[in-house]
XYZ file of C-alpha atoms in Angstrom:
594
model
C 28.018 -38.299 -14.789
C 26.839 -35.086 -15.572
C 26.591 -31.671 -13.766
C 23.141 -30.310 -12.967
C 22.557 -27.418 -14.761
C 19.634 -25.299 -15.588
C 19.151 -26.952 -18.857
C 19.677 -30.029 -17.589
C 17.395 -30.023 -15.151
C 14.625 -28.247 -17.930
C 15.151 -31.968 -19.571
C 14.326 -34.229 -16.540
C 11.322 -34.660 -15.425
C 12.800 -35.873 -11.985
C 8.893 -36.387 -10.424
C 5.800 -34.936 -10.016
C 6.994 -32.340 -7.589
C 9.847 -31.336 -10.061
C 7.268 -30.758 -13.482
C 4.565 -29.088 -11.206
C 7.269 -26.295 -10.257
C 6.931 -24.660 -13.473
C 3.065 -24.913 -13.406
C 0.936 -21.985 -12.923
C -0.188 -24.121 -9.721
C 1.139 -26.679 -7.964
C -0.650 -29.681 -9.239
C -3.071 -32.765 -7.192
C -0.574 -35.426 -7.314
C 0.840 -37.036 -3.948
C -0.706 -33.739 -2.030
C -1.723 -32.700 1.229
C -4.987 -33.152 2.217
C -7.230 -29.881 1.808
C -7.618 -28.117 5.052
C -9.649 -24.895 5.403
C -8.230 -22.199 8.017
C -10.007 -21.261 11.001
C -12.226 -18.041 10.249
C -10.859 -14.699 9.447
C -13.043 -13.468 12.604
C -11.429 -15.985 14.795
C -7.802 -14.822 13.966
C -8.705 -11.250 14.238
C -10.138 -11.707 17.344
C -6.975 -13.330 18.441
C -4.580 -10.804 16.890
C -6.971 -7.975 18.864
C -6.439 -9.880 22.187
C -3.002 -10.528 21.914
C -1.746 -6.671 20.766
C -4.109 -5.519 23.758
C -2.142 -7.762 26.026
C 1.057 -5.434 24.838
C -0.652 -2.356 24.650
C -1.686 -2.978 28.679
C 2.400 -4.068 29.206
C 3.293 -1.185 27.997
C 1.292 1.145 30.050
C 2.079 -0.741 33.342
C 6.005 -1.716 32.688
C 6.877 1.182 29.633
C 10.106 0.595 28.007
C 10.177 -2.815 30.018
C 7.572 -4.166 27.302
C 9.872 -3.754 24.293
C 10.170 -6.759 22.414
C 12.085 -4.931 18.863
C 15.523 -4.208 19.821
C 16.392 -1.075 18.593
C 13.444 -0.556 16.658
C 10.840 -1.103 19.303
C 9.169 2.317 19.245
C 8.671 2.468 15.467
C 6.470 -1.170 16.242
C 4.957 0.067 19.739
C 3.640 3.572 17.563
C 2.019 0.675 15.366
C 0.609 -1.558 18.246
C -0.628 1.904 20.265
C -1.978 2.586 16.930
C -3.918 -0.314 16.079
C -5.223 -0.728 19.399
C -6.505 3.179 19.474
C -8.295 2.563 16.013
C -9.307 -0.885 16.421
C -13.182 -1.017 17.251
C -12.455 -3.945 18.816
C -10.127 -3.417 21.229
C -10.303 -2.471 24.841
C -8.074 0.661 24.504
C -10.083 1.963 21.150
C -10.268 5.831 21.659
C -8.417 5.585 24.875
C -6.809 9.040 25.831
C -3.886 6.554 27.425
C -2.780 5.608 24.487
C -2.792 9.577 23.084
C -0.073 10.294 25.883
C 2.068 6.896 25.176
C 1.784 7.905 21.334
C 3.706 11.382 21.872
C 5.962 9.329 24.880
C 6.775 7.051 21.978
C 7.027 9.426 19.378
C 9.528 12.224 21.765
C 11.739 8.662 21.606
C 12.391 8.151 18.355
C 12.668 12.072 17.908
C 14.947 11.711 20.621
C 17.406 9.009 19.060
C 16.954 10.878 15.312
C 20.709 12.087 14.563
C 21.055 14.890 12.889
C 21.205 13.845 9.526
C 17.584 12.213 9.844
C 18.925 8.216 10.194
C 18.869 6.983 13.543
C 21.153 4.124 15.117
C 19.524 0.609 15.337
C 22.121 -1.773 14.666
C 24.654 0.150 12.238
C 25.694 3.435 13.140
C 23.287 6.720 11.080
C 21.699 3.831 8.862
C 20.251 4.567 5.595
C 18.818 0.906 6.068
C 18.167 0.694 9.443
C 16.213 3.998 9.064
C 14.100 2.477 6.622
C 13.237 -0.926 8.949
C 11.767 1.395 11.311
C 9.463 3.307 8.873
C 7.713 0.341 7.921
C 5.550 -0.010 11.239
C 5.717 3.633 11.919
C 3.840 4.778 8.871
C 1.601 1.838 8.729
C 0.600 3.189 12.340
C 0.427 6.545 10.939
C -1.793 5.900 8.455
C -3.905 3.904 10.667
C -4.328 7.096 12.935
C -4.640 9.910 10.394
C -7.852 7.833 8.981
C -9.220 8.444 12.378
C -9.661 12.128 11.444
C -9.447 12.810 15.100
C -8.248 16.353 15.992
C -7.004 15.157 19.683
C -4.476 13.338 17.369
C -3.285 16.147 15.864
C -0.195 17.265 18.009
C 1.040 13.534 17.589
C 0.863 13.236 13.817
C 2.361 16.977 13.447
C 5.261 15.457 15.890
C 6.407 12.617 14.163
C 5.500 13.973 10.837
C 8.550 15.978 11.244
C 10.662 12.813 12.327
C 9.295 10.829 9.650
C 9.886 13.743 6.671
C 13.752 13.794 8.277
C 14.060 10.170 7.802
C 12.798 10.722 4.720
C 15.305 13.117 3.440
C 17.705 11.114 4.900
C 16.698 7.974 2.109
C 16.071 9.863 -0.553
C 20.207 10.521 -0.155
C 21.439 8.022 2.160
C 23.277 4.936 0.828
C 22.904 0.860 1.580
C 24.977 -1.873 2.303
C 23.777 -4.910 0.690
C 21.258 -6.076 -1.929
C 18.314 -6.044 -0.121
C 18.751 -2.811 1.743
C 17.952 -1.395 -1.902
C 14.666 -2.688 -1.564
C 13.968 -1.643 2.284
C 14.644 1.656 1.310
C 12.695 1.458 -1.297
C 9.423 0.352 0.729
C 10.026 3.160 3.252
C 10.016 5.655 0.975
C 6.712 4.295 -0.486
C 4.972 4.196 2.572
C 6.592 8.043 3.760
C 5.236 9.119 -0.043
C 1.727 7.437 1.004
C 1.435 10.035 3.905
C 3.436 12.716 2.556
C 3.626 12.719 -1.259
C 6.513 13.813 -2.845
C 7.927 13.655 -6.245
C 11.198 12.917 -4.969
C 10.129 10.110 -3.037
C 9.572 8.017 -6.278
C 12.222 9.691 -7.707
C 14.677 7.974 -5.938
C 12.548 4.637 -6.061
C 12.853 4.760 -9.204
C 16.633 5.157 -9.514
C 17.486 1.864 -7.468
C 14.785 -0.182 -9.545
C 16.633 0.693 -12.350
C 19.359 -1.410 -11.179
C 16.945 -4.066 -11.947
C 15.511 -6.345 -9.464
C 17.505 -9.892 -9.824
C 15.900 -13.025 -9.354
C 17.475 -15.694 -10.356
C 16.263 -19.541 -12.567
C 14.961 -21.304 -9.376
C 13.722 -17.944 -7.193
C 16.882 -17.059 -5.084
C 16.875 -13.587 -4.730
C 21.043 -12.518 -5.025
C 22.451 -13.395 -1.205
C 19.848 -16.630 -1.203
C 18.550 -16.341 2.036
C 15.635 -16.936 3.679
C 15.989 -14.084 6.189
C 15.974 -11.823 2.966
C 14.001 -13.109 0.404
C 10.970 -12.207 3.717
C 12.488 -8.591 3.743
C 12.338 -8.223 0.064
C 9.168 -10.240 -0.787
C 7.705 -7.674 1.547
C 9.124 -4.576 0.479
C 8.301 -5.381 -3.112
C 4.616 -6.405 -2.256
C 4.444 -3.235 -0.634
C 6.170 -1.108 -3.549
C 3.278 -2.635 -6.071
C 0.566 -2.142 -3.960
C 1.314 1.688 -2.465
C 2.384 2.461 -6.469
C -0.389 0.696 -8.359
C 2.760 -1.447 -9.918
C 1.235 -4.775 -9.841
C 4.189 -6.415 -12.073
C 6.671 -5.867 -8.790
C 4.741 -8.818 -7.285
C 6.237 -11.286 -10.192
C 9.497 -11.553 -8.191
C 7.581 -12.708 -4.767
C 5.024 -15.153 -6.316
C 8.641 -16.497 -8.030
C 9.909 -16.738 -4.746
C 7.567 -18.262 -2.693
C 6.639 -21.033 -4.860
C 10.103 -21.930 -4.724
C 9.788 -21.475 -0.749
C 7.457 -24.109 -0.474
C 9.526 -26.687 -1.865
C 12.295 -25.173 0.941
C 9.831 -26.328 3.717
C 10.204 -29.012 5.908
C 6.608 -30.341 7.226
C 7.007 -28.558 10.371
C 7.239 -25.005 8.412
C 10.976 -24.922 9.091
C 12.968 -23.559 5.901
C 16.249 -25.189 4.651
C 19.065 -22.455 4.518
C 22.197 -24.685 3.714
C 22.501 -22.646 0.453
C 22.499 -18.848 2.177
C 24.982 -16.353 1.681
C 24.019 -14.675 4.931
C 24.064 -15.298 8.394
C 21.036 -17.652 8.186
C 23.077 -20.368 6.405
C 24.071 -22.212 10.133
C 20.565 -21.112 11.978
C 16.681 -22.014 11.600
C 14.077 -19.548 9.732
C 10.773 -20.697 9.475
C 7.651 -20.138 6.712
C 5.717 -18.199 9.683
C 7.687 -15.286 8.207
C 6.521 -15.013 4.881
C 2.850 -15.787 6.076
C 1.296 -12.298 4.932
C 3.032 -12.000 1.994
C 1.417 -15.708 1.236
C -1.355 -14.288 2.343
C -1.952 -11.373 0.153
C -1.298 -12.713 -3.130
C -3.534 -15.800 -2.319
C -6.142 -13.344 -1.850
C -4.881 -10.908 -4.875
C -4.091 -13.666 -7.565
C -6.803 -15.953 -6.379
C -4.285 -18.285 -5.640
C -5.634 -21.233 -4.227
C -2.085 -23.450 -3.440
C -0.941 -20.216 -1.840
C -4.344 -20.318 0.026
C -3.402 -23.708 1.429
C 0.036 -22.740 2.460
C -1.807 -19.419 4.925
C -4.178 -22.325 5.960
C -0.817 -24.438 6.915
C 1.058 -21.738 8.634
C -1.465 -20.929 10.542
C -0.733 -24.353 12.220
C 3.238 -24.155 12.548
C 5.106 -23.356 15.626
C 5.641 -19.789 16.169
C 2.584 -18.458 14.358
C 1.134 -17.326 17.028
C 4.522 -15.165 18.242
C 5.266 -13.915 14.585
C 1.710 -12.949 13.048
C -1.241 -13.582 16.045
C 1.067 -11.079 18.298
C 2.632 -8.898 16.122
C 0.430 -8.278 12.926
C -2.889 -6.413 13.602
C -1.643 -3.361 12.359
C -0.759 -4.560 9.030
C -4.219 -5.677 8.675
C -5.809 -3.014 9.702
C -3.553 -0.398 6.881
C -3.754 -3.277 4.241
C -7.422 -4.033 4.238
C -6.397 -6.750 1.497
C -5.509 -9.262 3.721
C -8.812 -8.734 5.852
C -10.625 -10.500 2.607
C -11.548 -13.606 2.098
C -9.373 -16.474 0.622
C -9.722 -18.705 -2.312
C -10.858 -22.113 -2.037
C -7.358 -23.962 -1.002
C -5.803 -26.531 -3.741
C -4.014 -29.164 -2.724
C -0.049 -28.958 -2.612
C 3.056 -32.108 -3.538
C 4.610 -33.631 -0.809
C 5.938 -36.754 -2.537
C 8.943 -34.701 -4.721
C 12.672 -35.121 -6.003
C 13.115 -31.354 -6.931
C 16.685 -29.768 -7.923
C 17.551 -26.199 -7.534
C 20.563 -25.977 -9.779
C 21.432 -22.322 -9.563
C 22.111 -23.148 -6.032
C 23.431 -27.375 -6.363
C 20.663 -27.945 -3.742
C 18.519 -31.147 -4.195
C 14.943 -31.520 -1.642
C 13.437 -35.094 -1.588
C 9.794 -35.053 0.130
C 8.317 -38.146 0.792
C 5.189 -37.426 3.289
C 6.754 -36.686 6.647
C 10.229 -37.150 5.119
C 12.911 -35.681 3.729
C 16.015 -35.550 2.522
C 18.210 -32.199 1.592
C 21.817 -32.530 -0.560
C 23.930 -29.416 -1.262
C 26.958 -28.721 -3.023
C 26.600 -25.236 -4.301
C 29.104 -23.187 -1.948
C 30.865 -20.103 -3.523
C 34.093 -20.596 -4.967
C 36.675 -19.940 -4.337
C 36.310 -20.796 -1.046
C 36.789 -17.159 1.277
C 35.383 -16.587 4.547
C 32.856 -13.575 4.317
C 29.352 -12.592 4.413
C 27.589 -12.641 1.127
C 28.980 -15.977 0.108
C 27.832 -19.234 0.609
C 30.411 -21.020 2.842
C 28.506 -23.889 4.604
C 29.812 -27.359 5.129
C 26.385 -28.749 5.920
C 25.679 -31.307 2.921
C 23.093 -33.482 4.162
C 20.133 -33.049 6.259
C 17.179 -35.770 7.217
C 14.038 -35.672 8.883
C 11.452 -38.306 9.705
C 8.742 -36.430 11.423
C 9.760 -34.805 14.993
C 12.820 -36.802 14.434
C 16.069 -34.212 13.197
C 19.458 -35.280 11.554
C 20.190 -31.096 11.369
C 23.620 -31.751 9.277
C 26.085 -33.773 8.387
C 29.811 -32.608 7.609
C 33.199 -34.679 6.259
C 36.399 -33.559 7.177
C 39.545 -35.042 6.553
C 43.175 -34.385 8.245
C 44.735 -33.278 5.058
C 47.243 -30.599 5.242
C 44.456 -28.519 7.674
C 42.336 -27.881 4.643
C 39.003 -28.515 6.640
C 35.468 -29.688 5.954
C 34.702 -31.212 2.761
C 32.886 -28.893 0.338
C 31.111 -30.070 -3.053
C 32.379 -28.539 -6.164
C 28.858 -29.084 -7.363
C 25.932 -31.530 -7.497
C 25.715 -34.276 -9.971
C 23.352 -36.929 -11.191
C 24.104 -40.179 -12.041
C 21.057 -42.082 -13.336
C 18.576 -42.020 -10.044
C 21.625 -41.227 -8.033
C 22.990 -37.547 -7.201
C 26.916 -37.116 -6.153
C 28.809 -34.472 -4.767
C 32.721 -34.154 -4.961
C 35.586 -32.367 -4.331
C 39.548 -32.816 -5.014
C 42.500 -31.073 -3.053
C 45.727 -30.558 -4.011
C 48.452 -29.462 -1.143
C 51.914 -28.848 -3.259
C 55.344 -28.436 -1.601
C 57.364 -25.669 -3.204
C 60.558 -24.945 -4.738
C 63.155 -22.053 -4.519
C 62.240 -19.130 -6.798
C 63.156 -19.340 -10.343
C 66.937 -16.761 -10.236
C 65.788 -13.938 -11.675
C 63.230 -13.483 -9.214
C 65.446 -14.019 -6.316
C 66.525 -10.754 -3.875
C 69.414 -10.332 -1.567
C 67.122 -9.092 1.498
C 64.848 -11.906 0.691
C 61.778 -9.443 0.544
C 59.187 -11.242 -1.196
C 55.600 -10.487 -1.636
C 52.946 -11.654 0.767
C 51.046 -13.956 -1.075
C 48.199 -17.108 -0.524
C 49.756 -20.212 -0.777
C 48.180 -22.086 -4.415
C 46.048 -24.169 -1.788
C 44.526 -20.867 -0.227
C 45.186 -22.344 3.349
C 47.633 -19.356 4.503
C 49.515 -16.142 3.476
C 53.412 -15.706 3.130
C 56.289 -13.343 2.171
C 56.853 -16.038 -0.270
C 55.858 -15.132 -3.934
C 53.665 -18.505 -3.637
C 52.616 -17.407 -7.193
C 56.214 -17.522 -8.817
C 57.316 -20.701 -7.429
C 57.586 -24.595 -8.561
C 55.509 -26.940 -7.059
C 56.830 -30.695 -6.429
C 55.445 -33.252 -3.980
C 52.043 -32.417 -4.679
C 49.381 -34.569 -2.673
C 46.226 -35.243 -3.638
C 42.643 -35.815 -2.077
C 39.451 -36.859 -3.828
C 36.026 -37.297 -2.192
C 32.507 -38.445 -2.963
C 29.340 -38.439 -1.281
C 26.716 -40.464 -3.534
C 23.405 -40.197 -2.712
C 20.593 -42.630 -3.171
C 16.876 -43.177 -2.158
C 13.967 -44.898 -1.990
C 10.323 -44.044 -0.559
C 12.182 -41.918 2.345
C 15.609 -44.473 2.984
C 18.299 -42.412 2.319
C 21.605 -44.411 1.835
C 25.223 -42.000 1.239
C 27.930 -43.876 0.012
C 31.805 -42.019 1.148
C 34.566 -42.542 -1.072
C 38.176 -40.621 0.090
C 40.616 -41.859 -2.019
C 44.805 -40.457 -2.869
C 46.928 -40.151 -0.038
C 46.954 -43.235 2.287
C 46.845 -42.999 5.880
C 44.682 -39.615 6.223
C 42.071 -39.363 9.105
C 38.476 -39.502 7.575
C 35.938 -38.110 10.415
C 32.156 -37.924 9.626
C 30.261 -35.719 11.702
C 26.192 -35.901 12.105
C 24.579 -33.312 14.284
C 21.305 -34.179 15.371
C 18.267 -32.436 17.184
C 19.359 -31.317 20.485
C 15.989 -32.002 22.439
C 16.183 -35.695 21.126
C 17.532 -38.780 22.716
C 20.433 -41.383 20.943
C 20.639 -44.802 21.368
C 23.436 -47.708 19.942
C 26.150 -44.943 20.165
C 29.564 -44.559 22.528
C 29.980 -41.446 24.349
C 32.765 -39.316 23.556
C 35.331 -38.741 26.926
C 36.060 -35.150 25.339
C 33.209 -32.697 24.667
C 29.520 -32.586 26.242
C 26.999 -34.221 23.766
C 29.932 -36.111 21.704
C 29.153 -40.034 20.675
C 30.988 -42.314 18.265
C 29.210 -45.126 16.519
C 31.717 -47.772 16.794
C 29.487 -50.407 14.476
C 25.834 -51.730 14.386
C 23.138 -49.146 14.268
C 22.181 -46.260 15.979
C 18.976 -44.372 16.852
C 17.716 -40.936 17.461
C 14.015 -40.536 18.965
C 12.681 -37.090 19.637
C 8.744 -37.029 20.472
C 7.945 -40.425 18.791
C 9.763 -40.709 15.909
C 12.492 -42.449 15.173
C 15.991 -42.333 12.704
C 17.463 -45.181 12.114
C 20.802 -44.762 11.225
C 24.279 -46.921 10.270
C 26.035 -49.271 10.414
C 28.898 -47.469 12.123
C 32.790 -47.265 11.629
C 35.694 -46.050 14.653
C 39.134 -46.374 13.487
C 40.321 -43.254 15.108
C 39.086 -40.216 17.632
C 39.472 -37.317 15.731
C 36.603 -34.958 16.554
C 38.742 -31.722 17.201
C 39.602 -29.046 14.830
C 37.851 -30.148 12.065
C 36.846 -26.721 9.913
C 40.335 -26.311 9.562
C 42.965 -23.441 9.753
C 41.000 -20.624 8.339
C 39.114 -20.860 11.078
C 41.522 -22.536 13.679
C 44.193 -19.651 13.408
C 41.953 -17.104 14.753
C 40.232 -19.578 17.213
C 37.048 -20.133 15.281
C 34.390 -22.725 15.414
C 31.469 -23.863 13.511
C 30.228 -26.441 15.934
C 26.541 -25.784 16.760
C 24.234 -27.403 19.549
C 23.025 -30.388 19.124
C 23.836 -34.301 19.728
C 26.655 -34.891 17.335
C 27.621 -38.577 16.274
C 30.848 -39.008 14.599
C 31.917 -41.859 12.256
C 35.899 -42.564 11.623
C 38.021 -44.079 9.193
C 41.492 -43.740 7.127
C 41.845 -43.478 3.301
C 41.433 -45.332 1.068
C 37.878 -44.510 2.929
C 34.469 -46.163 1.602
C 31.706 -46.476 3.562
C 27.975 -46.369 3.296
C 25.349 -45.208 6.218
C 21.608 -45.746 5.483
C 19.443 -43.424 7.700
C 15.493 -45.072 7.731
């Protein structure tokens, strides 16, 4: 058995979707089929119909329209923008639109506090400050191209907001690593309009830091919400700067992306350190920054990936709706693409900065992780997730499955890693829960004031000295989780072995939209089944997971993340149809999912 490391992994040459990872493209072998994208003409006209279509909400309905949260008037200047400048649109040159820009534009002056940050989301953010800039210059710049005097009182209007913001960045501090970046990118696009030394200045000061990226392509908190935020902000800082070798880090990033996608364009975010870790983020998101460096680097597997998204679910709410403007101040992604080159989708592909393993076979997959952050503490910016297996079979969704065992209240299972064993990958994890002695005499007080400590196990906090103590009656837990598969049948075997007796519960949390079949429901929770034995099925829009056979020695389906969660009445059950397999140690049993 042997840990997957980087080096490791350098050695294997796992498949064809593995080697053609560290190719300059992505290879022929067990590919999609070439498909060209619709014409540029026929998008545009589609991204000019649909930001017309907000531009006319928000005369008739106003504020009503907003779709941005708190930073709806930095997009609606773009939008009003776009659609003023657009020789295509019905509002081009529309004196409407004049009056809705300086509406618009009193707004955000309006909500500016008086250091020059404004509040959308935290409270006089640096960072939040900067999300706003990026569709308010971009409209800005669209306008003052225009050379249109009647614009004039506008742009001298929110010049003065914008140079406020401005001197609000070139000071103001950030939160986590990719707010660097977002400030970063605003204060690009503010010097664009209104150059300043110190603009770059301070650019320059936080790229100094250095911009980490790690083996695989993770940028530091390894999410897919932020790798989009920074692949953007650093595409932008090489093209407003002329500093083409800031667009190394995205290309890293999104090749790795791809192999992140399931065939539907959804993204795989088990091994986040964010938010995004439990939730769904999708390729749509990273479509123009695909986009431009297809076009830039003459990147034809890039090409096919634009061609691709441009099919997915939610393309046309993310880019058709939402993205004139940027291609109208980025005339770059108005040219042409490369001829498209076919793409793998028949991989076995590790990620072992992150212990995360992708099979593809076609229209299946199969996702392993055991790369959580150790040791194990509840907190944004580290990678917490019980979610260790995932499988899809077309429409058909196995979102997660989790292991939990009724050991001392230490919670879900959680890999200490990834292994391989021959064509087999394993994931495992031992727990020790001691009992403990009285302190050692010398440490001992009259008052019996001891310091608040963890307990060695990390489950809770007492006025114990925990750290000073003996340990005696300490109990054990080991678990594995070995994977194995074969042209898309995935078969996990579970091992739980040490202390007898101890309630095994297996949790799979499929697709909510689909339907089950073979399974018991649950006379607890909504949306609760047990497999008792046999085989089960979930179908969702015609295809179809096998999956079994099934095991029910017990009904433990409560409580299972355990007490860090439990004792302040936290949960990390999601929606979905959840199917629960039971058993007591010595535990081994296998489920084959087909």
């Amino acid at each position: 058995m042997r840990k997957i490391t980087r080096n490791t992994f350098l050695k294997q040459s796992i498949s064809v979707g593995a080697s053609l990872y560290f190719m300059p493209n992505f290879g022929s072998a067990g590919h999609l089929p070439i498909v060209r994208a619709n014409s540029f003409s026929e998008l545009w006209e589609k991204m000019v119909s649909a930001n017309d279509a907000h531009v006319k909400s928000l005369l008739e309905i106003g504020d009503a329209a907003n779709r941005h949260g708190g930073r709806s008037f930095g997009y609606n200047f773009a939008f009003l923008a776009a659609a003023f400048a657009c020789k295509d649109s019905r509002f081009q040159q529309d004196n409407r639109l004049i009056s809705l820009l300086h509406t618009t534009a009193d707004k955000l002056i309006g909500s500016q506090r008086p250091d020059g940050t404004i509040n959308a989301g935290n409270l006089e953010s640096p960072p939040d400050t900067a999300f706003i800039m990026e569709p308010l210059c971009a409209g800005v710049y669209i306008l003052n191209n225009l050379r249109d005097g009647n614009l004039k009182p506008v742009l001298t209007k929110i010049e003065a907001f914008i140079k406020k913001a401005g001197e609000a960045l070139v000071i103001g501090g950030v939160h986590t690593p990719n707010h660097r970046w977002v400030v970063c990118h605003a204060l690009a696009r503010i010097n664009q309009l209104y150059p300043d030394a110190k603009y770059k200045e301070r650019i320059d000061e936080w790229l100094s830091e250095g911009i980490y990226l790690d083996e695989d392509g993770h940028y530091p908190e390894r999410s897919m919400n932020y790798s989009d935020v920074e692949n953007n902000a650093f595409i932008t800082l090489g093209r407003l700067l002329n500093r083409p070798e800031l667009f190394e880090a995205p290309r890293k990033s999104l090749e790795m992306t791809y192999y992140y996608m399931e065939p539907n364009g959804d993204l795989v975010t088990f091994d986040s350190r964010r938010q995004d870790q439990y939730s769904a983020r999708s390729i749509v998101v990273q479509y123009l920054h695909y986009r431009f460096l297809a076009i830039y680097d003459r990147d034809g597997a890039f090409a096919s990936i634009v061609n691709m998204i441009e099919g997915f679910p939610g393309f046309d709410r993310m880019i058709t709706r939402e993205a004139l403007f940027y291609f109208m101040e980025n005339e770059w992604l108005q040219k042409e693409l490369p001829d498209p080159e076919p793409l793998p989708t028949n991989f076995e592909k590790v990620f072992p900065t992150s212990s995360l393993l992708r099979i593809r076979r076609e229209n299946s997959t199969a996702t392993l992780f055991g790369g959580v952050d150790w040791p194990l503490i509840i907190a944004s910016g580290r990678s917490v997730s019980p979610n260790f297996f995932a499988y899809r079979k077309g429409n058909a969704v196995l979102k997660y499955m989790r292991m939990s065992a009724s050991f001392f209240s230490m919670g879900y299972f959680r890999s200490e890693g990834l292994w391989q064993e021959g064509e087999q990958y394993l994931l495992y994890q031992k727990l020790e829960a001691p009992y403990y002695q009285p302190l050692p005499d010398h440490l001992k007080n009259e008052s019996g004031d001891y310091e608040l400590t963890p307990s060695v196990d990390g489950r809770f906090w007492s006025k114990m000295a925990f750290d000073k103590r003996p340990v005696s009656n300490v109990k054990t837990l080991e678990s594995r989780v070995t994977l194995s598969e074969e042209e898309g049948k995935a078969s996990l075997l579970f091992e739980v072995k040490g202390l007898e007796g101890v309630a095994v519960t297996i949790e799979m949390c499929f697709d909510e939209s689909g339907k089950l079949s073979g399974v018991t429901p649950s006379d607890t929770e909504k949306n609760n089944y047990f497999l008792p034995e046999g085989y089960g099925t979930f179908e969702r829009a015609g295809d179809v997971i096998s999956f079994g056979p099934g095991i029910q020695e017990h009904q433990r389906i409560s409580r299972l993340a355990g007490e860090q969660y439990s004792v302040h009445f936290g949960s990390l059950r999601t929606e979905g149809n959840h199917v629960y397999l039971t058993g007591y140690t010595p535990f081994s049993h296998r489920i084959t999912f087909e």
